[in-house]
CSV table of C-alpha atoms in Angstrom, one decimal:
chain,number,residue,atom,x,y,z
A,3,MET,CA,138.5,107.5,120.2
A,4,THR,CA,135.5,110.4,117.5
A,5,GLU,CA,134.1,112.1,121.1
A,6,GLN,CA,129.7,111.7,120.9
A,7,ALA,CA,127.8,114.5,119.7
A,8,PRO,CA,125.7,115.9,122.2
A,9,THR,CA,122.0,115.3,122.2
A,10,PRO,CA,120.2,118.2,120.2
A,11,GLU,CA,118.0,120.9,122.2
A,12,GLN,CA,113.9,121.2,121.7
A,13,VAL,CA,113.1,123.6,119.1
A,14,PHE,CA,110.4,125.4,119.6
A,15,PHE,CA,110.2,128.0,117.3
A,16,ALA,CA,109.5,127.8,113.4
A,17,ASP,CA,113.0,129.1,112.8
A,18,PRO,CA,115.2,127.4,115.5
A,19,ALA,CA,117.7,130.2,115.7
A,20,MET,CA,115.0,131.9,117.3
A,21,ASP,CA,115.2,129.1,120.1
A,22,ARG,CA,119.3,130.5,120.4
A,23,MET,CA,118.2,133.5,120.9
A,24,MET,CA,115.9,133.0,123.8
A,25,GLY,CA,118.7,131.1,125.4
A,26,MET,CA,120.9,134.5,124.8
A,27,ILE,CA,118.1,137.6,126.3
A,28,MET,CA,117.3,134.7,128.9
A,29,ALA,CA,121.1,134.1,129.9
A,30,LEU,CA,121.4,138.3,129.2
A,31,ALA,CA,118.5,139.4,131.7
A,32,ALA,CA,119.5,137.4,134.4
A,33,GLU,CA,122.5,139.1,134.4
A,34,VAL,CA,120.9,142.3,134.0
A,35,PHE,CA,118.5,141.3,137.3
A,36,VAL,CA,122.2,139.9,139.4
A,37,LEU,CA,124.1,143.0,138.3
A,38,ARG,CA,120.0,145.0,139.9
A,39,SER,CA,120.5,143.3,142.9
A,40,ARG,CA,123.8,143.7,143.7
A,41,VAL,CA,123.1,148.0,142.7
A,42,ARG,CA,119.6,147.9,145.2
A,43,GLN,CA,122.7,146.7,147.9
A,44,LEU,CA,125.1,149.2,148.2
A,45,ASP,CA,122.7,152.2,147.3
A,46,PRO,CA,119.4,151.9,148.3
A,47,ASP,CA,117.5,155.0,147.0
A,48,GLN,CA,119.3,155.0,143.2
A,49,THR,CA,116.9,151.3,142.9
A,50,GLY,CA,114.4,152.6,145.9
A,51,GLY,CA,110.6,150.2,147.3
A,52,ASP,CA,111.2,146.7,147.9
A,53,GLU,CA,112.7,144.1,146.3
A,54,ALA,CA,109.8,141.6,145.8
A,55,ALA,CA,108.2,144.5,144.2
A,56,ASP,CA,111.4,145.2,141.6
A,57,VAL,CA,111.7,141.4,140.5
A,58,ASP,CA,107.6,141.0,139.5
A,59,ALA,CA,108.1,144.8,137.6
A,60,PHE,CA,111.3,143.6,136.0
A,61,VAL,CA,110.0,140.1,134.7
A,62,ARG,CA,106.5,141.8,133.2
A,63,HIS,CA,108.7,144.8,131.5
A,64,LEU,CA,110.7,141.6,130.0
A,65,LEU,CA,108.5,139.6,129.2
A,66,GLN,CA,105.4,140.7,128.2
A,67,PRO,CA,106.2,141.6,125.2
A,68,ALA,CA,106.4,137.3,124.5
A,69,LEU,CA,102.8,137.5,124.4
A,70,GLY,CA,102.4,139.6,121.6
A,71,GLU,CA,99.3,142.0,122.8
A,72,ARG,CA,99.2,145.6,122.8
A,73,PRO,CA,98.2,147.8,125.9
A,74,ALA,CA,94.7,147.6,126.7
A,75,ALA,CA,95.5,151.9,126.5
A,76,ASP,CA,96.8,151.5,123.1
A,77,ARG,CA,93.4,150.2,121.2
A,78,PRO,CA,91.6,151.8,119.5
B,10,MET,CA,127.8,140.9,150.0
B,11,ILE,CA,124.8,140.1,147.9
B,12,ASP,CA,123.8,136.2,147.2
B,13,GLU,CA,124.3,136.0,143.9
B,14,ALA,CA,122.7,132.6,143.2
B,15,ALA,CA,120.0,133.2,145.5
B,16,ALA,CA,119.0,136.6,143.6
B,17,TYR,CA,119.4,134.7,140.5
B,18,ALA,CA,117.2,131.7,142.2
B,19,ARG,CA,114.6,134.3,143.0
B,20,PHE,CA,114.9,136.1,139.1
B,21,LEU,CA,113.9,133.2,137.6
B,22,ALA,CA,111.2,132.1,140.7
B,23,ALA,CA,109.4,135.7,139.0
B,24,CYS,CA,109.6,134.4,135.4
B,25,ARG,CA,107.9,131.3,136.3
B,26,GLY,CA,105.4,133.0,137.8
B,27,PHE,CA,104.5,134.5,134.6
B,28,TRP,CA,105.3,131.9,132.8
B,29,ALA,CA,102.2,130.8,134.8
B,30,GLY,CA,99.9,133.5,135.1
B,31,PRO,CA,99.9,135.7,132.5
B,32,MET,CA,101.8,133.8,130.0
B,33,PHE,CA,99.1,130.8,130.4
B,34,ARG,CA,96.2,133.5,130.5
B,35,ALA,CA,97.3,135.2,127.5
B,36,LEU,CA,97.7,131.6,125.3
B,37,GLN,CA,94.1,130.6,126.5
B,38,ARG,CA,92.0,134.0,125.4
B,39,GLN,CA,94.6,133.9,122.3
B,40,VAL,CA,93.1,130.1,121.5
B,41,ALA,CA,90.5,130.8,121.6
B,42,THR,CA,90.6,133.7,119.9
B,43,ASP,CA,92.0,131.7,117.2
B,44,ALA,CA,89.8,129.2,117.3
B,45,ALA,CA,86.4,131.3,117.1
B,46,THR,CA,87.8,133.7,114.0
B,47,GLN,CA,88.8,129.9,112.3
B,48,ARG,CA,85.3,128.1,113.0
B,49,ILE,CA,87.7,125.6,114.9
B,50,ASP,CA,85.6,123.4,117.8
B,51,SER,CA,88.0,122.2,120.1
B,52,SER,CA,85.6,119.3,121.4
B,53,VAL,CA,84.9,118.1,117.9
B,54,ASP,CA,88.1,118.8,115.1
B,55,GLN,CA,90.9,118.0,118.0
B,56,GLU,CA,93.6,117.7,114.7
B,57,ALA,CA,92.9,121.2,113.4
B,58,PHE,CA,92.6,122.3,117.4
B,59,HIS,CA,95.8,120.9,117.6
B,60,ALA,CA,97.3,122.3,114.1
B,61,LEU,CA,96.6,125.5,115.4
B,62,VAL,CA,97.9,125.7,118.7
B,63,ALA,CA,101.0,123.7,117.5
B,64,ARG,CA,101.6,126.1,115.5
B,65,HIS,CA,100.6,129.5,118.1
B,66,PRO,CA,102.8,132.6,118.4
B,67,THR,CA,102.3,131.9,122.0
B,68,HIS,CA,102.4,128.4,122.9
B,69,ALA,CA,106.1,128.6,121.2
B,70,MET,CA,107.0,130.9,123.6
B,71,PHE,CA,105.0,129.5,126.4
B,72,GLY,CA,107.1,125.6,125.4
B,73,TRP,CA,110.0,127.9,125.2
B,74,MET,CA,109.5,129.3,129.3
B,75,GLU,CA,108.7,125.7,130.5
B,76,ARG,CA,111.7,124.0,128.7
B,77,HIS,CA,114.3,126.3,129.7
B,78,LEU,CA,113.5,128.0,132.6
B,79,GLN,CA,113.6,124.4,134.3
B,80,HIS,CA,117.1,124.7,132.3
B,81,LEU,CA,118.5,127.4,133.7
B,82,LYS,CA,117.2,126.4,137.3
B,83,TYR,CA,119.2,123.7,137.0
B,84,SER,CA,122.1,124.0,135.4
B,85,GLY,CA,122.6,128.0,134.8
B,86,ARG,CA,126.0,130.7,135.4
B,87,TRP,CA,124.1,130.2,138.8
B,88,GLY,CA,121.9,126.9,138.9
B,89,LEU,CA,121.4,124.3,141.7
B,90,VAL,CA,123.9,122.1,139.7
B,91,PRO,CA,127.0,123.5,140.0
B,92,MET,CA,125.5,125.6,143.2
B,93,VAL,CA,125.0,122.1,145.1
B,94,ASN,CA,128.6,120.7,143.9
B,95,SER,CA,130.4,123.9,145.0
B,96,GLN,CA,129.3,123.4,148.6
B,97,ARG,CA,129.8,119.4,148.3
B,98,ASP,CA,132.2,118.9,151.4
B,99,ALA,CA,130.0,121.3,154.0
B,100,LEU,CA,126.6,119.7,152.9
B,101,LEU,CA,128.5,116.0,153.0
B,102,ALA,CA,129.2,116.1,156.4
B,103,GLY,CA,126.7,118.4,157.6
B,104,SER,CA,123.8,115.9,157.2
B,105,ALA,CA,125.3,112.2,158.4
B,106,PRO,CA,122.1,110.6,158.3
B,107,ASP,CA,120.8,108.5,161.8
B,108,ASP,CA,121.7,104.4,160.5
B,109,ALA,CA,119.3,103.4,162.7
B,110,ILE,CA,116.3,104.3,161.1
B,111,LEU,CA,117.5,104.1,157.1
B,112,THR,CA,118.6,100.9,155.1
B,113,LEU,CA,120.2,100.6,152.0
B,114,ASP,CA,120.3,98.1,150.0
B,115,SER,CA,124.2,98.3,148.3
B,116,ALA,CA,123.1,95.3,145.6
B,117,LEU,CA,120.3,96.8,144.2
B,118,GLN,CA,120.6,97.2,140.8
B,119,PRO,CA,118.4,100.4,140.0
B,120,PRO,CA,116.4,100.1,137.0
B,121,ALA,CA,117.5,101.5,132.9
B,122,TYR,CA,114.7,103.5,132.3
B,123,TRP,CA,115.6,105.6,135.6
B,124,LEU,CA,118.8,105.8,134.8
B,125,GLU,CA,118.2,107.3,131.1
B,126,HIS,CA,116.7,110.5,131.9
B,127,ASP,CA,117.7,113.5,134.1
B,128,ILE,CA,114.0,114.3,135.3
B,129,HIS,CA,113.8,117.4,135.8
B,130,GLN,CA,116.5,118.1,133.9
B,131,HIS,CA,117.7,117.5,136.9
B,132,PRO,CA,121.7,117.0,135.3
B,133,GLY,CA,122.5,112.9,136.0
B,134,GLY,CA,118.9,112.6,137.7
B,135,LEU,CA,118.4,112.0,141.6
B,136,SER,CA,121.4,109.2,141.5
B,137,GLY,CA,124.4,111.1,142.1
B,138,ALA,CA,125.9,111.4,145.6
B,139,LEU,CA,124.1,114.8,145.7
B,140,ALA,CA,120.8,114.3,144.0
B,141,GLY,CA,119.2,115.1,146.9
B,142,PHE,CA,120.6,118.4,147.7
B,143,VAL,CA,120.2,119.2,144.6
B,144,TYR,CA,116.2,117.8,144.4
B,145,LYS,CA,116.1,119.6,147.6
B,146,ALA,CA,117.2,123.1,146.2
B,147,ALA,CA,115.0,123.4,143.9
B,148,THR,CA,111.5,122.1,145.7
B,149,ASP,CA,112.7,124.8,148.5
B,150,GLN,CA,113.1,127.8,145.9
B,151,GLY,CA,108.9,127.2,145.8
B,152,GLY,CA,106.3,125.8,143.5
B,153,VAL,CA,103.3,123.5,144.8
B,154,VAL,CA,105.8,120.7,145.5
B,155,GLY,CA,108.5,122.9,147.8
B,156,ARG,CA,105.6,123.9,150.5
B,157,PRO,CA,105.0,120.9,153.3
B,158,GLU,CA,101.6,122.2,153.3
B,159,LEU,CA,101.1,120.3,150.1
B,160,HIS,CA,101.8,117.3,151.7
B,161,ASP,CA,100.0,117.7,154.9
B,162,LEU,CA,97.0,118.2,152.9
B,163,PHE,CA,97.5,115.2,151.4
B,164,ALA,CA,98.4,113.0,153.8
B,165,ARG,CA,94.8,114.0,155.5
B,166,ALA,CA,93.2,113.6,152.8
B,167,ALA,CA,94.5,110.1,151.8
B,168,LEU,CA,93.9,109.0,155.6
B,169,ASP,CA,90.5,110.1,155.5
B,170,GLY,CA,89.6,109.6,158.8
B,171,ARG,CA,91.6,106.0,159.2
B,172,ALA,CA,93.8,105.3,161.5
B,173,PRO,CA,96.1,102.7,160.3
B,174,ARG,CA,99.2,101.8,162.3
B,175,ARG,CA,101.9,100.8,159.6
B,176,ILE,CA,102.8,103.2,156.0
B,177,LEU,CA,104.7,102.4,153.4
B,178,ASP,CA,105.4,105.1,151.7
B,179,LEU,CA,106.8,105.2,148.2
B,180,GLY,CA,109.5,107.0,145.7
B,181,CYS,CA,109.4,109.1,149.1
B,182,GLY,CA,112.6,111.2,148.1
B,183,PHE,CA,114.3,113.3,150.6
B,184,GLY,CA,111.3,112.2,153.5
B,185,ARG,CA,108.7,115.2,153.0
B,186,SER,CA,105.7,113.0,152.2
B,187,THR,CA,107.0,109.9,154.5
B,188,VAL,CA,106.9,112.5,157.9
B,189,ALA,CA,103.9,114.4,156.5
B,190,PHE,CA,102.3,110.8,157.1
B,191,ALA,CA,103.9,110.9,160.4
B,192,ALA,CA,102.9,113.7,161.5
B,193,ALA,CA,99.4,113.3,160.5
B,194,ALA,CA,98.5,109.1,161.2
B,195,PRO,CA,100.3,109.2,165.5
B,196,ASN,CA,99.8,105.5,165.3
B,197,ALA,CA,101.2,104.5,163.0
B,198,SER,CA,105.2,103.3,161.8
B,199,VAL,CA,105.4,105.1,158.5
B,200,VAL,CA,108.3,103.5,156.2
B,201,GLY,CA,109.8,105.7,153.3
B,202,ALA,CA,110.5,103.7,150.4
B,203,ASP,CA,113.2,104.6,147.5
B,204,LEU,CA,115.4,104.0,144.6
B,205,SER,CA,117.9,107.1,146.0
B,206,GLU,CA,120.5,106.9,148.3
B,207,SER,CA,120.7,110.5,148.1
B,208,CYS,CA,117.7,111.0,148.7
B,209,LEU,CA,116.7,108.6,151.8
B,210,ARG,CA,120.4,109.9,153.2
B,211,LEU,CA,118.9,113.5,153.3
B,212,ALA,CA,115.4,112.0,154.2
B,213,ALA,CA,117.6,109.7,157.5
B,214,ALA,CA,119.6,113.1,158.8
B,215,GLN,CA,116.3,115.3,158.3
B,216,ALA,CA,114.1,113.5,160.0
B,217,PRO,CA,112.4,115.2,163.2
B,218,ALA,CA,113.8,114.1,166.7
B,219,ALA,CA,109.7,114.0,167.6
B,220,LEU,CA,108.9,111.0,164.9
B,221,ARG,CA,112.1,109.9,164.6
B,222,GLY,CA,111.3,106.5,166.9
B,223,ARG,CA,107.9,105.8,164.3
B,224,LEU,CA,109.9,106.8,161.3
B,225,HIS,CA,111.8,104.4,158.8
B,226,TYR,CA,114.0,105.3,154.8
B,227,ARG,CA,114.9,101.9,153.2
B,228,GLN,CA,116.3,101.8,149.8
B,229,MET,CA,113.9,99.4,147.2
B,230,ASP,CA,112.7,99.3,143.6
B,231,ALA,CA,109.0,99.0,144.3
B,232,ALA,CA,108.5,97.7,140.8
B,233,ALA,CA,110.3,94.6,141.9
B,234,GLU,CA,110.9,94.3,145.4
B,235,SER,CA,110.4,90.8,146.7
B,236,THR,CA,111.0,90.9,151.0
B,237,ALA,CA,108.6,93.1,151.7
B,238,ALA,CA,106.6,91.0,154.0
B,239,GLU,CA,103.0,90.6,152.0
B,240,ALA,CA,100.2,91.6,153.5
B,241,SER,CA,101.8,94.2,156.0
B,242,TYR,CA,100.0,97.3,155.5
B,243,ASP,CA,97.3,99.2,156.2
B,244,LEU,CA,98.7,101.9,153.5
B,245,VAL,CA,100.8,102.7,150.8
B,246,THR,CA,101.0,106.6,149.2
B,247,SER,CA,102.6,108.1,146.9
B,248,THR,CA,103.5,111.2,146.2
B,249,MET,CA,104.2,111.7,142.4
B,250,LEU,CA,106.3,108.7,142.1
B,251,LEU,CA,103.2,107.1,139.2
B,252,HIS,CA,103.9,109.3,136.2
B,253,GLU,CA,107.6,108.4,136.1
B,254,LEU,CA,106.7,104.7,135.7
B,255,PRO,CA,107.1,102.8,132.4
B,256,ALA,CA,104.3,101.1,131.7
B,257,ALA,CA,105.0,97.7,133.0
B,258,ALA,CA,106.6,99.7,136.3
B,259,LEU,CA,103.7,100.8,136.9
B,260,GLU,CA,101.6,97.9,135.8
B,261,ALA,CA,104.0,96.6,138.8
B,262,VAL,CA,104.0,99.0,141.7
B,263,ILE,CA,99.8,98.7,141.3
B,264,ALA,CA,100.5,94.9,141.1
B,265,GLN,CA,103.4,94.7,144.5
B,266,THR,CA,100.9,97.1,146.5
B,267,GLY,CA,98.3,94.6,145.7
B,268,ARG,CA,100.1,92.5,147.9
B,269,TRP,CA,101.7,94.7,150.6
B,270,LEU,CA,98.5,95.9,151.8
B,271,ARG,CA,95.8,93.9,154.3
B,272,PRO,CA,92.9,93.1,153.0
B,273,GLY,CA,90.5,96.1,153.2
B,274,GLY,CA,94.2,98.1,153.5
B,275,VAL,CA,94.1,101.7,151.0
B,276,SER,CA,96.5,102.8,148.4
B,277,VAL,CA,96.4,106.3,147.4
B,278,HIS,CA,98.8,107.8,145.1
B,279,LEU,CA,98.6,111.7,144.3
B,280,ASP,CA,100.0,112.4,140.6
B,281,PHE,CA,99.6,113.6,137.9
B,282,LEU,CA,95.9,112.5,134.9
B,283,PRO,CA,94.9,114.1,132.0
B,284,PRO,CA,92.5,116.8,131.9
B,285,ALA,CA,89.6,117.4,130.3
B,286,ASP,CA,89.8,120.8,128.7
B,287,PRO,CA,91.5,120.1,125.0
B,288,LEU,CA,94.1,123.1,125.6
B,289,LEU,CA,95.3,121.7,129.1
B,290,ARG,CA,95.6,118.1,127.9
B,291,ILE,CA,97.5,119.8,124.9
B,292,LEU,CA,99.8,120.9,127.5
B,293,TYR,CA,100.1,118.8,129.7
B,294,ASP,CA,101.3,116.1,127.0
B,295,GLY,CA,104.3,119.0,126.2
B,296,HIS,CA,104.6,119.0,129.9
B,297,SER,CA,106.2,115.2,130.0
B,298,LEU,CA,108.3,116.1,126.6
B,299,ARG,CA,109.5,119.5,128.3
B,300,ASN,CA,109.4,118.2,131.7
B,301,ASN,CA,112.1,115.0,130.8
B,302,GLU,CA,109.2,112.9,133.0
B,303,PRO,CA,108.4,110.4,129.2
B,304,PHE,CA,106.5,108.2,131.7
B,305,MET,CA,102.8,110.3,132.1
B,306,ARG,CA,101.8,109.3,128.8
B,307,ASP,CA,102.3,106.0,129.9
B,308,LEU,CA,100.0,107.4,133.2
B,309,ALA,CA,97.4,108.5,130.8
B,310,ASN,CA,97.1,105.7,128.6
B,311,ALA,CA,96.5,103.6,131.8
B,312,ASP,CA,94.1,101.5,132.5
B,313,LEU,CA,94.0,102.0,136.4
B,314,ALA,CA,90.8,100.2,136.8
B,315,ASP,CA,91.7,97.2,135.4
B,316,ALA,CA,95.2,97.7,136.8
B,317,HIS,CA,93.7,97.2,140.3
B,318,ARG,CA,91.1,94.6,140.1
B,319,ARG,CA,94.2,92.4,139.1
B,320,ALA,CA,96.2,93.4,141.7
B,321,GLY,CA,93.5,92.3,144.3
B,322,PHE,CA,91.5,95.6,144.7
B,323,ASP,CA,87.7,96.7,143.8
B,324,GLY,CA,89.1,98.9,142.0
B,325,VAL,CA,90.2,102.9,142.0
B,326,GLU,CA,88.3,105.7,142.7
B,327,ILE,CA,89.8,109.3,140.7
B,328,VAL,CA,89.1,111.9,142.6
B,329,PRO,CA,90.9,115.5,141.9
B,330,PHE,CA,93.0,117.3,144.4
B,331,ALA,CA,93.1,121.1,145.1
B,332,GLU,CA,96.1,121.3,146.1
B,333,ALA,CA,95.6,125.7,146.5
B,334,GLU,CA,91.9,127.1,147.3
B,335,GLY,CA,90.1,127.4,143.9
B,336,ALA,CA,92.5,125.1,141.9
B,337,LEU,CA,90.0,123.7,141.2
B,338,ASP,CA,88.0,126.5,139.4
B,339,MET,CA,87.9,126.5,134.8
B,340,PRO,CA,88.9,128.2,133.4
B,341,ALA,CA,91.9,127.8,134.9
B,342,ALA,CA,93.9,131.1,136.4
B,343,ARG,CA,97.2,129.4,136.6
B,344,TRP,CA,99.0,126.7,134.3
B,345,ARG,CA,98.8,123.6,137.0
B,346,LEU,CA,99.2,119.9,137.0
B,347,PRO,CA,95.9,118.2,137.3
B,348,TRP,CA,96.4,116.5,141.1
B,349,THR,CA,95.0,113.5,141.3
B,350,MET,CA,94.7,111.3,143.5
B,351,ILE,CA,93.9,107.8,142.4
B,352,VAL,CA,92.2,105.8,145.2
B,353,ALA,CA,91.8,102.4,145.9
B,354,THR,CA,90.8,99.6,148.4
B,355,LYS,CA,92.7,95.6,148.7
B,356,ARG,CA,89.5,93.0,148.8
B,357,THR,CA,88.8,91.8,152.0
B,358,SER,CA,87.5,88.4,150.2
B,359,GLN,CA,88.8,86.7,146.4
B,360,PRO,CA,85.8,87.6,143.7
B,361,GLU,CA,83.7,84.7,142.8
B,362,LEU,CA,85.0,83.0,140.3
B,363,SER,CA,82.2,82.7,137.3
């Protein structure tokens, strides 16, 4: 009996390899954040601030480049 | 010890916040700028506008994020399905339903459309033994649907000063909407109906003690049910049910609702109807695909007024629903599904034949 082929995932970018790369980047980013949470718990002095602000700052840092916009300060 | 799943959920929730806020606003302004540069009027040249959006890199990113943040929520390393599965025995042992308020139908044949799609990208959909726990965990992680206030707000709006004695809440899931109606209508007995045995068991296990005497949960296919008494309800409601139904089932549910309501009774469905703004409409249609909700477009294309008239109603009223303050403001500051109330009153007499 042959194994049924998995259903292909939806594609959003012109090059489907980009979709796959995005998946890898987000999986890695999730790992980093979970590790960061572990560090925060082990050594709160190193990470500082409250966690809600930290996760927002982390995600902004991660995803801002996805918008394709220059920071306002860089505009000529 | 750190709760890794909780940290992962916070990360995904923050990503979702960025996606619905800054990323959505960037998409709006970038598309508007590009359309102006290319002299495309979105309300006139719809084909060119669709093409512009379809090839826009921020739209691709927006779509990817919508699809995959939801996927990661359910199926990633710390996704809800593996997390709930890992607690299977404890969850089932700790949630014995109150059998007095639960009626299951062991002979029920779930419709094919319900089994064929992993709705919301929930692996296995809502038919598995743990599906109710996964669904509840998904809503508990945030978002509009998870807030009890949404259901309380809708219950008050749907009641609109009425004091029904019998309410039928279709597609009740694990009972959040049913509880809201029981709380908001203190003289009413409320029946929550759903296809999902797991959701109904959870609803019956979690029913608040103060309301339990007026609540009942019943497994049934609203589109095919034949045993519920005719003209026996004052109010029939649903919360986010209609957009999960293919066209034939949608029509059948509206027809059944007309049968179950007494003359003068009211049906109020809270659901998503397509927005008028061209970009929001594209995102609405895209959500249907990306979130595994293929029948959203059936609801968008349905002639609700005609379906209700044929089911014995006096037409239908479409009422935008603000789930939060400022939610209906335009231009939208955040991506949101277009919450709408679909309100209809059962005719008190037969229309005259012409």
